[in-house]
Tab-separated table of C-alpha atoms in Angstrom:
chain	number	residue	atom	x	y	z
A	1	UNK	CA	5.550	61.712	63.374
A	2	UNK	CA	7.419	59.168	61.245
A	3	UNK	CA	4.103	57.646	60.164
A	4	UNK	CA	2.813	61.038	59.011
A	5	UNK	CA	6.026	61.672	57.100
A	6	UNK	CA	5.810	58.327	55.307
A	7	UNK	CA	2.178	58.969	54.451
A	8	UNK	CA	3.096	62.373	53.042
A	9	UNK	CA	5.900	60.884	50.929
A	10	UNK	CA	3.521	58.250	49.591
A	11	UNK	CA	0.943	60.862	48.667
A	12	UNK	CA	3.570	62.897	46.841
A	13	UNK	CA	4.798	59.803	45.042
A	14	UNK	CA	1.285	59.082	43.856
A	15	UNK	CA	0.891	62.680	42.726
A	16	UNK	CA	4.050	62.444	40.617
A	17	UNK	CA	3.502	59.059	38.934
A	18	UNK	CA	-0.252	58.490	38.705
A	19	UNK	CA	-1.553	59.108	35.211
A	20	UNK	CA	1.938	59.634	33.784
A	21	UNK	CA	2.616	57.473	30.742
A	22	UNK	CA	6.352	58.211	30.830
A	23	UNK	CA	6.524	56.406	34.160
A	24	UNK	CA	4.256	53.441	33.492
A	25	UNK	CA	5.478	52.464	30.022
A	26	UNK	CA	9.119	52.037	31.150
A	27	UNK	CA	7.824	50.116	34.165
A	28	UNK	CA	5.884	47.749	31.912
A	29	UNK	CA	8.958	47.265	29.723
A	30	UNK	CA	11.156	46.624	32.761
A	31	UNK	CA	8.797	44.111	34.368
A	32	UNK	CA	8.192	42.302	31.065
A	33	UNK	CA	11.943	42.083	30.450
A	34	UNK	CA	12.585	40.656	33.922
A	35	UNK	CA	9.824	38.080	33.503
A	36	UNK	CA	11.221	37.111	30.094
A	37	UNK	CA	14.275	35.764	31.905
A	38	UNK	CA	12.110	33.056	33.471
A	39	UNK	CA	11.973	30.452	30.715
A	40	UNK	CA	9.944	27.356	31.536
A	41	UNK	CA	10.109	25.616	28.145
A	42	UNK	CA	12.730	25.534	25.416
A	43	UNK	CA	11.729	23.265	22.499
A	44	UNK	CA	14.522	21.432	20.724
A	45	UNK	CA	13.619	23.139	17.439
A	46	UNK	CA	14.104	26.588	18.952
A	47	UNK	CA	12.105	29.310	20.649
A	48	UNK	CA	11.494	29.997	24.315
A	49	UNK	CA	8.311	29.974	26.368
A	50	UNK	CA	8.779	32.693	28.966
A	51	UNK	CA	6.696	33.302	32.056
A	52	UNK	CA	4.065	35.988	31.390
A	53	UNK	CA	6.230	38.334	29.318
A	54	UNK	CA	3.669	38.371	26.475
A	55	UNK	CA	0.825	39.113	28.876
A	56	UNK	CA	2.739	41.913	30.591
A	57	UNK	CA	3.729	43.672	27.376
A	58	UNK	CA	0.130	43.385	26.160
A	59	UNK	CA	-0.879	45.543	29.142
A	60	UNK	CA	0.544	48.626	27.419
A	61	UNK	CA	-2.109	48.315	24.733
A	62	UNK	CA	-4.814	47.297	27.178
A	63	UNK	CA	-4.155	50.378	29.316
A	64	UNK	CA	-3.362	53.040	26.703
A	65	UNK	CA	-4.740	51.806	23.390
A	66	UNK	CA	-3.296	50.464	20.128
A	67	UNK	CA	-0.875	53.290	19.238
A	68	UNK	CA	1.004	53.111	22.533
A	69	UNK	CA	0.589	49.340	22.569
A	70	UNK	CA	2.299	48.833	19.214
A	71	UNK	CA	5.145	51.250	19.974
A	72	UNK	CA	5.795	49.641	23.370
A	73	UNK	CA	5.622	46.135	21.902
A	74	UNK	CA	8.060	47.168	19.156
A	75	UNK	CA	10.556	48.444	21.725
A	76	UNK	CA	10.132	45.245	23.713
A	77	UNK	CA	10.742	43.165	20.588
A	78	UNK	CA	14.038	44.960	20.001
A	79	UNK	CA	15.026	44.335	23.620
A	80	UNK	CA	14.163	40.637	23.276
A	81	UNK	CA	16.107	40.435	20.018
A	82	UNK	CA	19.322	41.530	21.694
A	83	UNK	CA	18.618	39.784	25.006
A	84	UNK	CA	17.451	36.380	23.809
A	85	UNK	CA	18.700	36.186	20.216
A	86	UNK	CA	21.703	34.041	19.483
A	87	UNK	CA	24.716	36.135	20.379
A	88	UNK	CA	27.143	36.481	17.477
A	89	UNK	CA	30.272	34.396	17.845
A	90	UNK	CA	32.368	36.292	15.318
A	91	UNK	CA	30.973	39.602	14.182
A	92	UNK	CA	27.864	41.529	15.195
A	93	UNK	CA	26.992	42.801	11.719
A	94	UNK	CA	27.721	39.465	10.074
A	95	UNK	CA	25.473	37.625	12.509
A	96	UNK	CA	22.518	39.966	12.803
A	97	UNK	CA	22.392	41.974	9.595
A	98	UNK	CA	24.035	40.271	6.657
A	99	UNK	CA	27.106	38.627	5.211
A	100	UNK	CA	27.663	40.589	2.019
A	101	UNK	CA	29.973	38.113	0.338
A	102	UNK	CA	27.637	35.150	0.757
A	103	UNK	CA	24.367	37.123	0.577
A	104	UNK	CA	23.242	35.553	3.834
A	105	UNK	CA	20.515	37.501	5.618
A	106	UNK	CA	19.459	36.882	9.179
A	107	UNK	CA	16.056	38.434	8.902
A	108	UNK	CA	14.346	35.407	10.445
A	109	UNK	CA	15.365	36.349	13.967
A	110	UNK	CA	14.484	39.997	13.399
A	111	UNK	CA	11.011	39.065	12.176
A	112	UNK	CA	10.492	36.564	14.978
A	113	UNK	CA	11.455	38.858	17.842
A	114	UNK	CA	10.710	42.366	16.616
A	115	UNK	CA	7.811	41.584	14.289
A	116	UNK	CA	6.348	38.884	16.509
A	117	UNK	CA	6.249	40.973	19.660
A	118	UNK	CA	5.076	44.012	17.710
A	119	UNK	CA	1.814	42.166	17.063
A	120	UNK	CA	1.142	41.998	20.807
A	121	UNK	CA	0.213	45.660	20.499
A	122	UNK	CA	-3.052	44.497	18.925
A	123	UNK	CA	-4.311	44.076	22.493
A	124	UNK	CA	-4.833	47.848	22.382
A	125	UNK	CA	-7.887	47.398	20.177
A	126	UNK	CA	-9.633	46.156	23.322
A	127	UNK	CA	-8.527	49.043	25.528
A	128	UNK	CA	-11.267	49.841	28.093
A	129	UNK	CA	-10.512	53.557	27.759
A	130	UNK	CA	-11.942	53.356	24.242
A	131	UNK	CA	-15.148	51.750	25.495
A	132	UNK	CA	-18.051	53.655	26.941
A	133	UNK	CA	-18.448	53.245	30.688
A	134	UNK	CA	-15.030	51.663	31.288
A	135	UNK	CA	-12.760	54.695	31.447
A	136	UNK	CA	-12.914	55.734	35.101
A	137	UNK	CA	-13.783	52.627	37.062
A	138	UNK	CA	-12.038	49.423	37.974
A	139	UNK	CA	-13.488	46.362	36.335
A	140	UNK	CA	-14.723	43.342	38.221
A	141	UNK	CA	-13.377	39.824	37.704
A	142	UNK	CA	-15.082	38.236	34.689
A	143	UNK	CA	-16.835	41.521	33.964
A	144	UNK	CA	-16.602	43.635	30.805
A	145	UNK	CA	-13.061	44.871	31.424
A	146	UNK	CA	-11.835	41.371	32.248
A	147	UNK	CA	-13.272	40.049	29.003
A	148	UNK	CA	-11.616	42.892	27.100
A	149	UNK	CA	-8.258	42.031	28.658
A	150	UNK	CA	-8.577	38.362	27.761
A	151	UNK	CA	-9.776	39.141	24.229
A	152	UNK	CA	-6.966	41.607	23.592
A	153	UNK	CA	-4.309	39.270	24.908
A	154	UNK	CA	-5.741	36.393	22.889
A	155	UNK	CA	-5.719	38.456	19.696
A	156	UNK	CA	-2.132	39.561	20.185
A	157	UNK	CA	-0.947	36.054	21.061
A	158	UNK	CA	-2.797	34.566	18.070
A	159	UNK	CA	-1.209	37.057	15.678
A	160	UNK	CA	2.213	36.319	17.149
A	161	UNK	CA	1.469	32.598	16.774
A	162	UNK	CA	0.673	33.099	13.086
A	163	UNK	CA	3.868	35.119	12.645
A	164	UNK	CA	5.871	32.343	14.303
A	165	UNK	CA	4.418	29.713	11.964
A	166	UNK	CA	5.000	31.935	8.920
A	167	UNK	CA	8.520	32.704	10.103
A	168	UNK	CA	9.310	29.016	10.378
A	169	UNK	CA	7.876	28.358	6.897
A	170	UNK	CA	9.549	31.272	5.148
A	171	UNK	CA	12.967	31.467	6.785
A	172	UNK	CA	13.517	27.921	8.028
A	173	UNK	CA	11.682	25.831	5.451
A	174	UNK	CA	11.174	22.248	6.681
A	175	UNK	CA	12.456	19.447	4.466
A	176	UNK	CA	9.380	17.237	4.378
A	177	UNK	CA	8.136	16.180	0.969
A	178	UNK	CA	4.529	17.313	1.338
A	179	UNK	CA	3.373	20.863	1.989
A	180	UNK	CA	0.887	19.555	4.565
A	181	UNK	CA	3.662	18.035	6.682
A	182	UNK	CA	5.734	21.190	6.382
A	183	UNK	CA	2.770	23.291	7.494
A	184	UNK	CA	2.054	20.924	10.369
A	185	UNK	CA	5.659	21.189	11.520
A	186	UNK	CA	5.549	25.018	11.420
A	187	UNK	CA	2.323	25.131	13.409
A	188	UNK	CA	3.679	22.637	15.941
A	189	UNK	CA	6.916	24.604	16.249
A	190	UNK	CA	5.041	27.841	16.883
A	191	UNK	CA	2.659	26.213	19.363
A	192	UNK	CA	5.322	24.708	21.599
A	193	UNK	CA	6.685	28.052	22.665
A	194	UNK	CA	4.081	30.712	21.833
A	195	UNK	CA	1.035	28.517	22.427
A	196	UNK	CA	2.317	27.108	25.696
A	197	UNK	CA	3.188	30.552	27.021
A	198	UNK	CA	-0.278	31.760	26.035
A	199	UNK	CA	-1.986	28.910	27.913
A	200	UNK	CA	0.026	29.507	31.094
A	201	UNK	CA	-0.510	33.269	30.879
A	202	UNK	CA	-4.238	32.868	30.266
A	203	UNK	CA	-4.604	30.715	33.377
A	204	UNK	CA	-2.842	33.396	35.433
A	205	UNK	CA	-4.974	36.191	33.951
A	206	UNK	CA	-8.129	34.288	34.880
A	207	UNK	CA	-7.230	34.488	38.578
A	208	UNK	CA	-9.445	37.245	40.100
A	209	UNK	CA	-6.764	38.843	42.352
A	210	UNK	CA	-4.424	39.084	39.360
A	211	UNK	CA	-7.045	40.914	37.331
A	212	UNK	CA	-7.833	43.205	40.277
A	213	UNK	CA	-4.138	44.121	40.487
A	214	UNK	CA	-4.083	44.833	36.746
A	215	UNK	CA	-7.124	47.059	37.085
A	216	UNK	CA	-5.480	48.961	39.939
A	217	UNK	CA	-2.487	49.569	37.681
A	218	UNK	CA	-4.726	50.609	34.779
A	219	UNK	CA	-6.567	53.213	36.837
A	220	UNK	CA	-3.316	54.445	38.399
A	221	UNK	CA	-1.692	54.720	34.964
A	222	UNK	CA	-4.538	56.648	33.352
A	223	UNK	CA	-5.894	58.929	36.090
A	224	UNK	CA	-4.006	61.726	37.764
A	225	UNK	CA	-3.834	61.864	41.550
A	226	UNK	CA	-4.200	65.210	43.252
A	227	UNK	CA	-3.491	66.037	46.879
A	228	UNK	CA	-6.197	68.085	48.525
A	229	UNK	CA	-4.226	70.859	50.216
A	230	UNK	CA	-7.378	72.447	51.591
A	231	UNK	CA	-8.398	69.625	53.897
A	232	UNK	CA	-8.529	70.330	57.630
């Protein structure tokens, strides 16, 4: 009796959440935020390499397409800005917006967190739902859907890498004499937290059971589940 009741509750749960974007998007944001707390590398120059947070937030675009992907990534960037940005020691507005008297703007952190993570939404350009033959079936490891996931994540991470290098150049200009050395420093700075996180995340995404779990989530998030009330 208890087993039947649990099975019925599970079926009703699936009926309520499967195919509902308003459930899955907050779940993606929550999981990505939790994983962002696991930092495995903090370069001396700044930045943090988190465990899989970029890959997880890229799933919003991979599952639902670029529009939802960019909006979700933007929200996540704002969350990361307040969660991981340097907490103001004196005044919130002085630290994060501007110091009117000295004309000091702190747009570097805004661009790095909000703008940088926003670009992860580019993974949505490789959404299987936009590709013929991929909408209603789970992909196989190293099949078409798997390649789309890897390509989308790579594009988003590469764009965020470029933003990180530009951010370093524009807001925190290095003091080397030659432009080549300054550029090399900015690229190195961006690589040691964005590049390293990308490499670790890519290795995880290449694991077949991980991709199979992602595909299960994708199908659950895009297809409604209906209980057959007419079965015997």
